[in-house]
Coordinates of C-alpha atoms and ligand atoms in Angstrom, one line a residue:
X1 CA -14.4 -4.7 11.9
X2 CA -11.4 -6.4 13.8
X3 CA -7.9 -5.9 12.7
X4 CA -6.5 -8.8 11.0
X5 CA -3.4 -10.3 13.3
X6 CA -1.6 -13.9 13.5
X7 CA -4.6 -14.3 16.1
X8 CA -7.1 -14.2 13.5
X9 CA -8.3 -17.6 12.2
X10 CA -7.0 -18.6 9.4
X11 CA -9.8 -18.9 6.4
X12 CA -8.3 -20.4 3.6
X13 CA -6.5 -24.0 4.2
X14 CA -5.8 -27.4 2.7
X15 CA -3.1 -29.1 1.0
X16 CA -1.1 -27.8 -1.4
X17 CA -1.6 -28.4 -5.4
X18 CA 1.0 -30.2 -7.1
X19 CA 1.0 -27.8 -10.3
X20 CA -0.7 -24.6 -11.1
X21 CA -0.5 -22.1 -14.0
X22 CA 0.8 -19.2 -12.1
X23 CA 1.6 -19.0 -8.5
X24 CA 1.6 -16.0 -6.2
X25 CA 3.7 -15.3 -3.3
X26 CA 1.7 -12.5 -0.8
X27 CA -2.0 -12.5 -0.6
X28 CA -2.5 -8.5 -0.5
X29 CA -4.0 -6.2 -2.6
X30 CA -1.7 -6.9 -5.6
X31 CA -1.3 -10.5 -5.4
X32 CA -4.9 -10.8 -5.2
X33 CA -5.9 -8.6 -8.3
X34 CA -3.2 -10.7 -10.0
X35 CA -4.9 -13.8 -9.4
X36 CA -8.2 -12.3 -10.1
X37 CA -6.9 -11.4 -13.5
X38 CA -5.1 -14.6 -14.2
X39 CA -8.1 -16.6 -13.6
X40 CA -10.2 -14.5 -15.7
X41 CA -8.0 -15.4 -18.3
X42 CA -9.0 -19.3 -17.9
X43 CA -5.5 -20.2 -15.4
X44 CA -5.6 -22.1 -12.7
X45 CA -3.5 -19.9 -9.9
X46 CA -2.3 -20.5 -6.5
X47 CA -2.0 -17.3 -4.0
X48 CA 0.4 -18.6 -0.8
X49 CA 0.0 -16.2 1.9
X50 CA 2.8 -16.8 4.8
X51 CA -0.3 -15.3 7.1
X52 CA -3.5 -14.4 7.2
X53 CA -4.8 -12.5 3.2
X54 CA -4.9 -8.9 3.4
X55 CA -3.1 -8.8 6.9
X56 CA -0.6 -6.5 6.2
X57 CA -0.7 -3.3 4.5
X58 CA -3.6 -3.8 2.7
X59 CA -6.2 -3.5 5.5
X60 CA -4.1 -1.7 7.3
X61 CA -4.3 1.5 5.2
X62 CA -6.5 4.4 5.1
X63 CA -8.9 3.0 2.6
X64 CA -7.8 6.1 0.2
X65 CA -8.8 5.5 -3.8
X66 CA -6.4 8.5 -5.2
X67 CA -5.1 9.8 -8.7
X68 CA -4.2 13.5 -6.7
X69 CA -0.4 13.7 -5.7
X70 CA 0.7 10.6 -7.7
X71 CA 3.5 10.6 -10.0
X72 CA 2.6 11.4 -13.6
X73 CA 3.6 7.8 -14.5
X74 CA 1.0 6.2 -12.1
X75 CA -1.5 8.0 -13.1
X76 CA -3.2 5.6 -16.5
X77 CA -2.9 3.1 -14.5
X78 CA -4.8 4.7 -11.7
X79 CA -7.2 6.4 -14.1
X80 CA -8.0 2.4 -14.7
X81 CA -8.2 1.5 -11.2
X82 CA -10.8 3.8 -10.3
X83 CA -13.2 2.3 -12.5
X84 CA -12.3 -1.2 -10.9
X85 CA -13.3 0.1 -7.3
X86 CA -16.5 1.2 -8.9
X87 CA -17.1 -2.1 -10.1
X88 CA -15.9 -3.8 -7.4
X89 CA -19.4 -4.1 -5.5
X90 CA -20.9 -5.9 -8.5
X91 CA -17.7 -8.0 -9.4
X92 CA -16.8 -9.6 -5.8
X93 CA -20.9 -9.7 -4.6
X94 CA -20.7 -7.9 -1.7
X95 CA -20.2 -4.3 0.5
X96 CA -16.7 -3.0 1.1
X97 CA -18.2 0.5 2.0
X98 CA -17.3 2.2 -2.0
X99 CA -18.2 5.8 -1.6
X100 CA -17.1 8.3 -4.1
X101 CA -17.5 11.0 -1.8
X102 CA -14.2 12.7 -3.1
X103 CA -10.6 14.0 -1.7
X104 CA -10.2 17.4 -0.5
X105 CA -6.2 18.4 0.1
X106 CA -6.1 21.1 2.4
X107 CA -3.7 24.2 2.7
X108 CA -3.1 27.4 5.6
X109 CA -0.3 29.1 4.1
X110 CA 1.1 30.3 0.6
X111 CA 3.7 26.9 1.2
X112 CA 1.6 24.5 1.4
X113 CA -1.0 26.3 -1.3
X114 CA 1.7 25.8 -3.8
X115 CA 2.7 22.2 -3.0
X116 CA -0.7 21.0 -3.0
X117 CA -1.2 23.4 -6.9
X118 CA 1.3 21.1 -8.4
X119 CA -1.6 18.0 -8.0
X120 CA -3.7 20.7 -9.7
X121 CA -1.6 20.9 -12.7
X122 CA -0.6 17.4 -13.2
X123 CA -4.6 16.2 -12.8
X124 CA -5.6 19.0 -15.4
X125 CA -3.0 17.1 -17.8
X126 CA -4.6 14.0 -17.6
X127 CA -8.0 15.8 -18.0
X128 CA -9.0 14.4 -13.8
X129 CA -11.7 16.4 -12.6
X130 CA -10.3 18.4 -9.6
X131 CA -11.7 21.9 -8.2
X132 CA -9.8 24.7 -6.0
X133 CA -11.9 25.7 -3.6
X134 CA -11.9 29.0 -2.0
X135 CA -12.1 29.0 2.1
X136 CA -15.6 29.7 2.2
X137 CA -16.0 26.5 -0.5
X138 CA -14.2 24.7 2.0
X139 CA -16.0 25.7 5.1
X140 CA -19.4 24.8 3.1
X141 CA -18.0 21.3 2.7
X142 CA -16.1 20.2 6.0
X143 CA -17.9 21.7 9.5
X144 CA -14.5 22.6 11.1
X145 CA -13.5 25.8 12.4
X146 CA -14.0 28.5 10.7
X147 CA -11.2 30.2 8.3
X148 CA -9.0 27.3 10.0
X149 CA -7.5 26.5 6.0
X150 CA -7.5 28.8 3.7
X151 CA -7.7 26.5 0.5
X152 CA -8.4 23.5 -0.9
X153 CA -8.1 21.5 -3.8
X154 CA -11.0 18.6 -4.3
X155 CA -10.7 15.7 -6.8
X156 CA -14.4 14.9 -6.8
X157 CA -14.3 11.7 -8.5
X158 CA -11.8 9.9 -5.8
X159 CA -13.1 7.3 -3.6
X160 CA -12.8 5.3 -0.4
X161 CA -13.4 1.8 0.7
X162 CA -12.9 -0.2 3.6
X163 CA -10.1 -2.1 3.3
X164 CA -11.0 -4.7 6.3
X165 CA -14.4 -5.1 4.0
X166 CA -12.8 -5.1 0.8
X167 CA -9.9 -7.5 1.7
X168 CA -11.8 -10.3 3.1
X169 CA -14.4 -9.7 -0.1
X170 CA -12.1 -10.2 -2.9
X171 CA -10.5 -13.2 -1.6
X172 CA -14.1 -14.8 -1.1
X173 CA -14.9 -14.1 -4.4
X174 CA -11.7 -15.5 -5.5
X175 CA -11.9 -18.4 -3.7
X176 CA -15.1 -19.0 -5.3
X177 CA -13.7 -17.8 -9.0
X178 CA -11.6 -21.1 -8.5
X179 CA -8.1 -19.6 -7.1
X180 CA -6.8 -21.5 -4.6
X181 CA -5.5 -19.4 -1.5
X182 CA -3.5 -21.0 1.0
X183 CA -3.0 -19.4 4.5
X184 CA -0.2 -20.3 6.9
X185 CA 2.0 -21.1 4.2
X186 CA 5.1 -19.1 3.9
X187 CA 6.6 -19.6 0.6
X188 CA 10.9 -20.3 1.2
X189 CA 12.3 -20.1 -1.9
X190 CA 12.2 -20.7 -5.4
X191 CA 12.4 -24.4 -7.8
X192 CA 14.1 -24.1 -11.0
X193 CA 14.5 -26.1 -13.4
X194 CA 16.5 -25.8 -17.3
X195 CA 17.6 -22.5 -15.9
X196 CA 14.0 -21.1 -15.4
X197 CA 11.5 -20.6 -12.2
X198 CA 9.6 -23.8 -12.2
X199 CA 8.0 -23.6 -8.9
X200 CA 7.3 -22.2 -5.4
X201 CA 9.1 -23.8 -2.4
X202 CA 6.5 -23.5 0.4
X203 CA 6.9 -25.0 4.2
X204 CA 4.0 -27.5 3.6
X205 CA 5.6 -28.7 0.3
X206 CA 6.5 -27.3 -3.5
X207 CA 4.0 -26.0 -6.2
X208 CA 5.1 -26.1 -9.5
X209 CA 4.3 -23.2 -11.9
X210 CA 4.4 -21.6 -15.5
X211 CA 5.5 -18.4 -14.1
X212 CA 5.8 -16.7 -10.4
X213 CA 4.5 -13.4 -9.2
X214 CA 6.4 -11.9 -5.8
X215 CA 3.8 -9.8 -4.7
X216 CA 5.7 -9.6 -0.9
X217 CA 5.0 -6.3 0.3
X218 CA 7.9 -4.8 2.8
X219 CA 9.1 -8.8 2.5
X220 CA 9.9 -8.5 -0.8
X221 CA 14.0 -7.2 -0.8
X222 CA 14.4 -9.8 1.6
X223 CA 13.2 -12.4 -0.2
X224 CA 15.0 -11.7 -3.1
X225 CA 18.3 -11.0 -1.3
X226 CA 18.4 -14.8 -0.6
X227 CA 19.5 -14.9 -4.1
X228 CA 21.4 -12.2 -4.5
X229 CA 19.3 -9.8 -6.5
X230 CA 19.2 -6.4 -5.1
X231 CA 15.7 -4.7 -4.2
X232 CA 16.6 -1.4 -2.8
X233 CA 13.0 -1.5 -0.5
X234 CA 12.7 -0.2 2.9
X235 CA 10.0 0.5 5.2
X236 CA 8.6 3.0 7.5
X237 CA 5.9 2.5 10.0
X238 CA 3.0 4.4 9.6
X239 CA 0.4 4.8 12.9
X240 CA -3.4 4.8 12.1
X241 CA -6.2 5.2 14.4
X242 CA -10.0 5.3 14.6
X243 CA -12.5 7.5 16.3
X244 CA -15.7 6.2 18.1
X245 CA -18.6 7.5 16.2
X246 CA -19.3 10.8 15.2
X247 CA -21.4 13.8 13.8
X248 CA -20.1 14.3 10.4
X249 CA -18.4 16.9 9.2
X250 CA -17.3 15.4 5.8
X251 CA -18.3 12.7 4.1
X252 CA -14.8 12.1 2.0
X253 CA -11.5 11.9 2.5
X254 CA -9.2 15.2 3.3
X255 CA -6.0 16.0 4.2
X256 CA -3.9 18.9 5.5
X257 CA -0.4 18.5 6.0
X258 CA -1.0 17.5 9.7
X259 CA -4.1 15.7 10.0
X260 CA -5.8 13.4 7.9
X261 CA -9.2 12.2 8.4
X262 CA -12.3 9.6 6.2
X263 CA -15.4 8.9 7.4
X264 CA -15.9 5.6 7.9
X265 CA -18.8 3.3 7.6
X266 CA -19.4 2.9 11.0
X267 CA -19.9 7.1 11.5
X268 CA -16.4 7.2 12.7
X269 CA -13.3 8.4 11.4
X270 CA -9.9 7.1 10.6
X271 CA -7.2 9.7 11.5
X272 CA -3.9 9.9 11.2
X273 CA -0.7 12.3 11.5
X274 CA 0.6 12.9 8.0
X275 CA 3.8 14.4 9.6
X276 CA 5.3 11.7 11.6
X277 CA 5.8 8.1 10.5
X278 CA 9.1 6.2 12.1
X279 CA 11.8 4.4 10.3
X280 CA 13.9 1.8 11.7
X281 CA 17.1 1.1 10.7
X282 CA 19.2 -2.0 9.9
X283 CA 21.2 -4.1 7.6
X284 CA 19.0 -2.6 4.2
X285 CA 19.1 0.9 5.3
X286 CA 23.0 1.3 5.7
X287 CA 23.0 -0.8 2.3
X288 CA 20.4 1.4 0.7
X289 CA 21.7 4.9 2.3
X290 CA 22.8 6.3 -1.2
X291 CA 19.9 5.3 -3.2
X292 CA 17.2 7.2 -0.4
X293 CA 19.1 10.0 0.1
X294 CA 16.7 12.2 -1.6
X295 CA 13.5 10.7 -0.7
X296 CA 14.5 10.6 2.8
X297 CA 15.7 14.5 1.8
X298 CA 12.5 15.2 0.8
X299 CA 10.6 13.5 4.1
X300 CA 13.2 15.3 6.4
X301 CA 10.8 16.8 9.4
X302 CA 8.2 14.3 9.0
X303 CA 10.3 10.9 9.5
X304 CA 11.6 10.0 12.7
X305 CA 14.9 7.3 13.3
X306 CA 14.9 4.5 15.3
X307 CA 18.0 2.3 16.1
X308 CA 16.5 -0.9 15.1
X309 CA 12.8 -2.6 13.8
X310 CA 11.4 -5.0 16.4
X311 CA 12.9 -8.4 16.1
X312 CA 11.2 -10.9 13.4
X313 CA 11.0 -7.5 11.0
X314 CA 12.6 -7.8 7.9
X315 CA 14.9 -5.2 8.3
X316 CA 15.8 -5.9 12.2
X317 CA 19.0 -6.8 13.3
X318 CA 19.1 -10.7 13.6
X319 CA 16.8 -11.5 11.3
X320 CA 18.8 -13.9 9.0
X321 CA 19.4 -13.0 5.5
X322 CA 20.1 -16.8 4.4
X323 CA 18.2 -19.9 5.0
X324 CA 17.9 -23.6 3.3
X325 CA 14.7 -24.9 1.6
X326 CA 14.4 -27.3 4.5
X327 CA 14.6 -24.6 7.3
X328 CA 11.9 -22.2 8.9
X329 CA 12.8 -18.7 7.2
X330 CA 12.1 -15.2 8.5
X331 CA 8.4 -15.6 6.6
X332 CA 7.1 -17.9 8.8
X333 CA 8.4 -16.4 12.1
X334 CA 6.6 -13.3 11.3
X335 CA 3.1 -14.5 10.5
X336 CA 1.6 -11.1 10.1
X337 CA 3.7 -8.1 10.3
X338 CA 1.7 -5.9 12.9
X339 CA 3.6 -3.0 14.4
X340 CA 2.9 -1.0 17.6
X341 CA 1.6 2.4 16.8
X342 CA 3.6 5.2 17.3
X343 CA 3.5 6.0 21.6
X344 CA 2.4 9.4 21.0
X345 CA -0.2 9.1 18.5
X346 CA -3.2 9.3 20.3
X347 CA -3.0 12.7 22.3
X348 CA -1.2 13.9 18.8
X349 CA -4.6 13.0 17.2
X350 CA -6.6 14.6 19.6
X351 CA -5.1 17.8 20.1
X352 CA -5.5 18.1 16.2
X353 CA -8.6 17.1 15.7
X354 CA -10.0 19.5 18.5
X355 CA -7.8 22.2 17.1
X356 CA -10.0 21.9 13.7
X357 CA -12.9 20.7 15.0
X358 CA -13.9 22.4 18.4
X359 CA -17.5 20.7 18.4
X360 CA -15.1 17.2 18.4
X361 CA -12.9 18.4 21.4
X362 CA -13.9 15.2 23.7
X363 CA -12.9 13.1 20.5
X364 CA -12.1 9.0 21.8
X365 CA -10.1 6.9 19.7
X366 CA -11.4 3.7 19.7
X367 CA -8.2 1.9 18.2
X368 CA -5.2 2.3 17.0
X369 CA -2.7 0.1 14.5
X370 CA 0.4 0.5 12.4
X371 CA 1.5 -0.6 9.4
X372 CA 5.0 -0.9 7.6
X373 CA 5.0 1.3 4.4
X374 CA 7.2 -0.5 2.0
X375 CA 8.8 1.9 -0.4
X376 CA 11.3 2.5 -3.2
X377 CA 13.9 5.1 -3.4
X378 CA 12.0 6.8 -6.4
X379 CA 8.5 6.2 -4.1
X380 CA 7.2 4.5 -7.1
X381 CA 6.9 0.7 -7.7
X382 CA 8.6 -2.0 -10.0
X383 CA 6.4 -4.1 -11.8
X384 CA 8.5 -5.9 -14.0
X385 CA 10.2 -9.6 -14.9
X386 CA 13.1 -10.1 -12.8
X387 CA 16.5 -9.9 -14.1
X388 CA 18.2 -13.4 -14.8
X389 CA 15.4 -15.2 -12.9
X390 CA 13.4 -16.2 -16.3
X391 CA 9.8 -17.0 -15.4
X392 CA 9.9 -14.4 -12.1
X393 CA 8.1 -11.1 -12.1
X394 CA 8.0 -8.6 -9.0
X395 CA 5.4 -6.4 -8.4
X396 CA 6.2 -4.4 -4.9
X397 CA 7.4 -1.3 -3.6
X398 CA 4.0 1.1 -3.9
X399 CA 5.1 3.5 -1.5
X400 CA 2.0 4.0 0.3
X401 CA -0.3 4.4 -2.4
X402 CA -0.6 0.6 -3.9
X403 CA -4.4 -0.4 -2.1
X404 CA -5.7 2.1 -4.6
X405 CA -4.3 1.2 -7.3
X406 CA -4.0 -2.4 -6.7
X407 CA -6.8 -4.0 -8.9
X408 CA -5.5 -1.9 -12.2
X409 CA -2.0 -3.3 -11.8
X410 CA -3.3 -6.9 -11.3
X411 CA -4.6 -6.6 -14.7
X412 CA -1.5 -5.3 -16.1
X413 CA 0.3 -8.3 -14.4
X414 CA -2.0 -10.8 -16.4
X415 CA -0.9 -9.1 -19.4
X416 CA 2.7 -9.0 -18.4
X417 CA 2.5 -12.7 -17.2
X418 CA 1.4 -13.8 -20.7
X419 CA 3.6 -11.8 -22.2
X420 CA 1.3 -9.4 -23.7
X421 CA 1.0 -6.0 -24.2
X422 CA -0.4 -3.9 -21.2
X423 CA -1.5 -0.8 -23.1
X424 CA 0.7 1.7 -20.7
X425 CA 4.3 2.8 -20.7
X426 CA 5.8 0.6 -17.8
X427 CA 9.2 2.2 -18.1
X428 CA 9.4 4.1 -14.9
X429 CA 8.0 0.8 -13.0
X430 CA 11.6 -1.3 -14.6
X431 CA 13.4 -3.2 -12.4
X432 CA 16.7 -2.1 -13.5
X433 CA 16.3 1.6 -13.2
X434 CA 18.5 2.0 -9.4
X435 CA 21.4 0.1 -11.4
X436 CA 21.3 1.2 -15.4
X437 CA 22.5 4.5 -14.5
X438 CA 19.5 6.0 -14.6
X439 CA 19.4 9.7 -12.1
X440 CA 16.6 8.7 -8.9
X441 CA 13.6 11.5 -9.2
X442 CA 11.5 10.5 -6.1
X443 CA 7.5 11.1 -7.2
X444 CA 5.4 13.6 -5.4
Ligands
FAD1 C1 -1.0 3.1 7.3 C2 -1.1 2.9 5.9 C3 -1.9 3.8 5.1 C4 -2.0 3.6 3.7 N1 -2.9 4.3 3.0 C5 -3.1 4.0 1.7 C6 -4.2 4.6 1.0 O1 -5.0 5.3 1.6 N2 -4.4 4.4 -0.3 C7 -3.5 3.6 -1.0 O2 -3.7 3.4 -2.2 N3 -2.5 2.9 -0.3 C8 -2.3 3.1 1.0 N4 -1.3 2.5 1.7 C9 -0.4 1.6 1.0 C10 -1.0 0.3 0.6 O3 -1.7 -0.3 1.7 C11 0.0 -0.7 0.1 O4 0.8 0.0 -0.9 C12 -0.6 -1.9 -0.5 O5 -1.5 -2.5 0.4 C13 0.5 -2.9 -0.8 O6 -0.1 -4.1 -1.2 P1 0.8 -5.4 -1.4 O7 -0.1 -6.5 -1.9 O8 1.9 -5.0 -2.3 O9 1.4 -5.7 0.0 P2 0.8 -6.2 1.4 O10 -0.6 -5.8 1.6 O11 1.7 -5.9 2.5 O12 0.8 -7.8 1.2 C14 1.9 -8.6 1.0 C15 1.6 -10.0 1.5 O13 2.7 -10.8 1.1 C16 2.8 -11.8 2.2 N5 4.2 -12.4 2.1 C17 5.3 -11.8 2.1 N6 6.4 -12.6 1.9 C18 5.8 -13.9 1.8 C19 6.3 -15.2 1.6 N7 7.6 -15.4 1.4 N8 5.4 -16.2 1.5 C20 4.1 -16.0 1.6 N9 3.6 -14.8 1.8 C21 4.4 -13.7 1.9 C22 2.6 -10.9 3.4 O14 2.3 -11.7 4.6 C23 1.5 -10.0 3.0 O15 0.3 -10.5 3.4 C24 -1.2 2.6 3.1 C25 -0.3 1.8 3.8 C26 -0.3 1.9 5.2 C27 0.6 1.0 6.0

């Protein structure tokens, strides 16, 4: 499984089609469910991908299928994905490595007990099965060293997938559903016509369209900002690695709040530090600062500031804000967005993992990636039409959980798309909410 980069060839390209039902702009997770959804319906749908599909986040994350320690609005709609994933084998036709092997959240202290109690409470009011276990539970579950945590609470019923599988998957499934994906094809700007979204402006031409779904990832505030519209989305870079193969001592997912570790198909494991991720600033930050204050409150300790994001980021310095129809924007100059881990990662990784697993001491990491995070002040997403832009809808911002609930929203997107009812209280998701007055609660 090689990590997905502007190196990789592209799959899916052709010319463009001169009209389609719905057309996407970002071919991750959430644009792809959408299509999925759409075309189930009977559309015809275009996904334009300015890269390679499912180069960015959403085969860059830790494969994680959660409903633990999400906020309580989420938590339907992830109810919903869940039963997706477990379909997902039959409905794309091939192996993305689904395991429901479960999620164990690990604690050492009375601090970190509590914290991790309050995903105890919320699953039990949703009726999600979800078990405290003792340290002697734990120690029968995960081979590490002994009385090393002293509790831990285990949804049993959450999953994991590989997202380099699953990624490459859905889109050949969709591909063969009929959608028609387009890589290489950043998409500039927006056609409108009687004062509605009528089309997609790509480089290789324009599509016209019923309706449009941004679906951007971290690209999506800048994309919007060409017109204006305020999307108070940043990002943060998160470092990932994985381990050369292993004995295993868990078959899940689990987390403490240093380390977090999933087996992986391969008999490996994907680790990573869930106290350090890096956020650099410019132009959105300072614009932002008041809207983050409190998630960034609340992440104080774990996030670490950098001056400025790599040039061709969306947030760096001199990438431009503005750009014509007719010139290259800051989409295509960025094929895939691929940060450097994190210098330190490595010997972080393995000084924690032999610290809780002395039989994994000599531990090599075979690689290591990054991934930019893109989030919302509330860490929640919007899914919603967009304000004065008839015939736009956004769905973006998920805050590092979106992979897993990805397929669910797709469908609700369909719904939304057709305007029809979606069956779940969307309110929290409403694009408005950072400017109606509204007080920012940041989710767990
Ligand atoms: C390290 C890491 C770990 C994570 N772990 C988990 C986890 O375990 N579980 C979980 O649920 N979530 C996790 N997440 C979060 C999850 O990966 C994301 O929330 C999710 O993948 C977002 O999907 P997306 O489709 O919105 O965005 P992306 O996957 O980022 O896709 C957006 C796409 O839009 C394209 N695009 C943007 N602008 C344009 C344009 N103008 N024209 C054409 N194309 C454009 C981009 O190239 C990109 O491919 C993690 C994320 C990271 C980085």
């Amino acid at each position: 499984m090689n990590m997905i980069s502007a190196h990789t060839p592209a799959t899916y390209e052709g010319a463009l089609p001169a009209a389609v039902d719905f057309a996407i702009i970002g071919g991750g997770i959430i644009g792809l469910s959408a299509a999925l959804s759409l075309k189930e319906c009977g559309f015809s749908v275009a996904v334009l991908e300015k890269g390679r599909v499912g180069g960015e986040q959403s085969s860059r994350n830790w494969g994680w299928i959660r409903k633990l320690g999400r906020d309580a609005a989420e938590i339907p709609l992830m109810i919903r994905a869940g039963q997706l994933w477990q379909d997902m084998e039959t409905r794309v036709g091939a192996s993305i490595g689904y395991r429901e092997e479960g999620i164990i959240y690990l604690s050492r202290n009375d601090k970190e007990q509590a914290a991790r109690y309050r995903h105890f409470e919320t699953a039990q009011q949703f009726e999600i099965p979800v078990e405290r276990l003792s340290a002697a539970h734990v120690e029968q579950q995960i081979q590490g060293l002994p009385g090393y945590w002293r509790e831990g609470i285990k949804s049993p019923t959450d999953a994991r997938v590989e997202p380099l599988l699953a990624m490459p998957a859905i889109a050949r499934h969709a591909k063969s559903a009929g959608i028609i994906i387009r890589e290489n094809c950043a998409v500039r700007g927006l056609e409108k016509s009687a004062g509605k979204i009528s089309g997609v402006i790509c480089e290789a031409g324009t599509v016209r369209a019923g309706a449009v779904l941004l679906a951007g990832g971290s690209w999506t505030g800048l994309f919007l900002e060409r017109y204006g519209i305020r999307f108070p989305q940043l990002s943060v870079r998160a470092s990932v690695a994985r381990t050369r193969p292993l004995p295993s001592v868990y078959a899940g997912c689990a987390s403490d709040p240093a380390l977090a570790f999933r087996r992986e198909e391969n008999g490996g494991y994907v680790v990573a530090l869930t106290d350090h991720s890096d956020f650099f600033l410019g132009p959105s930050a300072f614009k932002n600062t008041r809207l983050f204050a409190k998630s960034a409150w609340g992440s104080r300790g774990s996030l670490y500031l950098k001056p400025a994001a790599p040039s061709g980021f969306p947030d760096a310095w001199t990438t431009r804000r503005t750009w014509r129809d007719d010139q290259t924007s800051p989409f295509e100059k960025n094929r895939v967005l691929s940060p450097a881990p994190w210098s330190g990662l490595v010997p972080q990784l393995q000084k924690r993992i032999a610290e809780r697993f002395p039989a994994l001491k000599d531990v090599e990491i075979a690689e290591a990636w990054a991934g930019m995070i893109d989030t919302m002040p509330d860490t929640v997403p919007t899914i919603d039409s967009v304000p004065g832009m008839e015939g736009l809808w956004v769905a973006s911002g998920f805050s590092g959980h979106g992979f897993g609930i990805g397929p669910a929203v797709g469908e609700v997107l369909a719904n939304l798309m057709q305007n029809r009812e979606t069956g779940y209280d969307l309110t929290r998701f409403r694009f408005n909410r950072f400017t109606d007055g509204s007080v920012i609660e940041p989710g767990p």
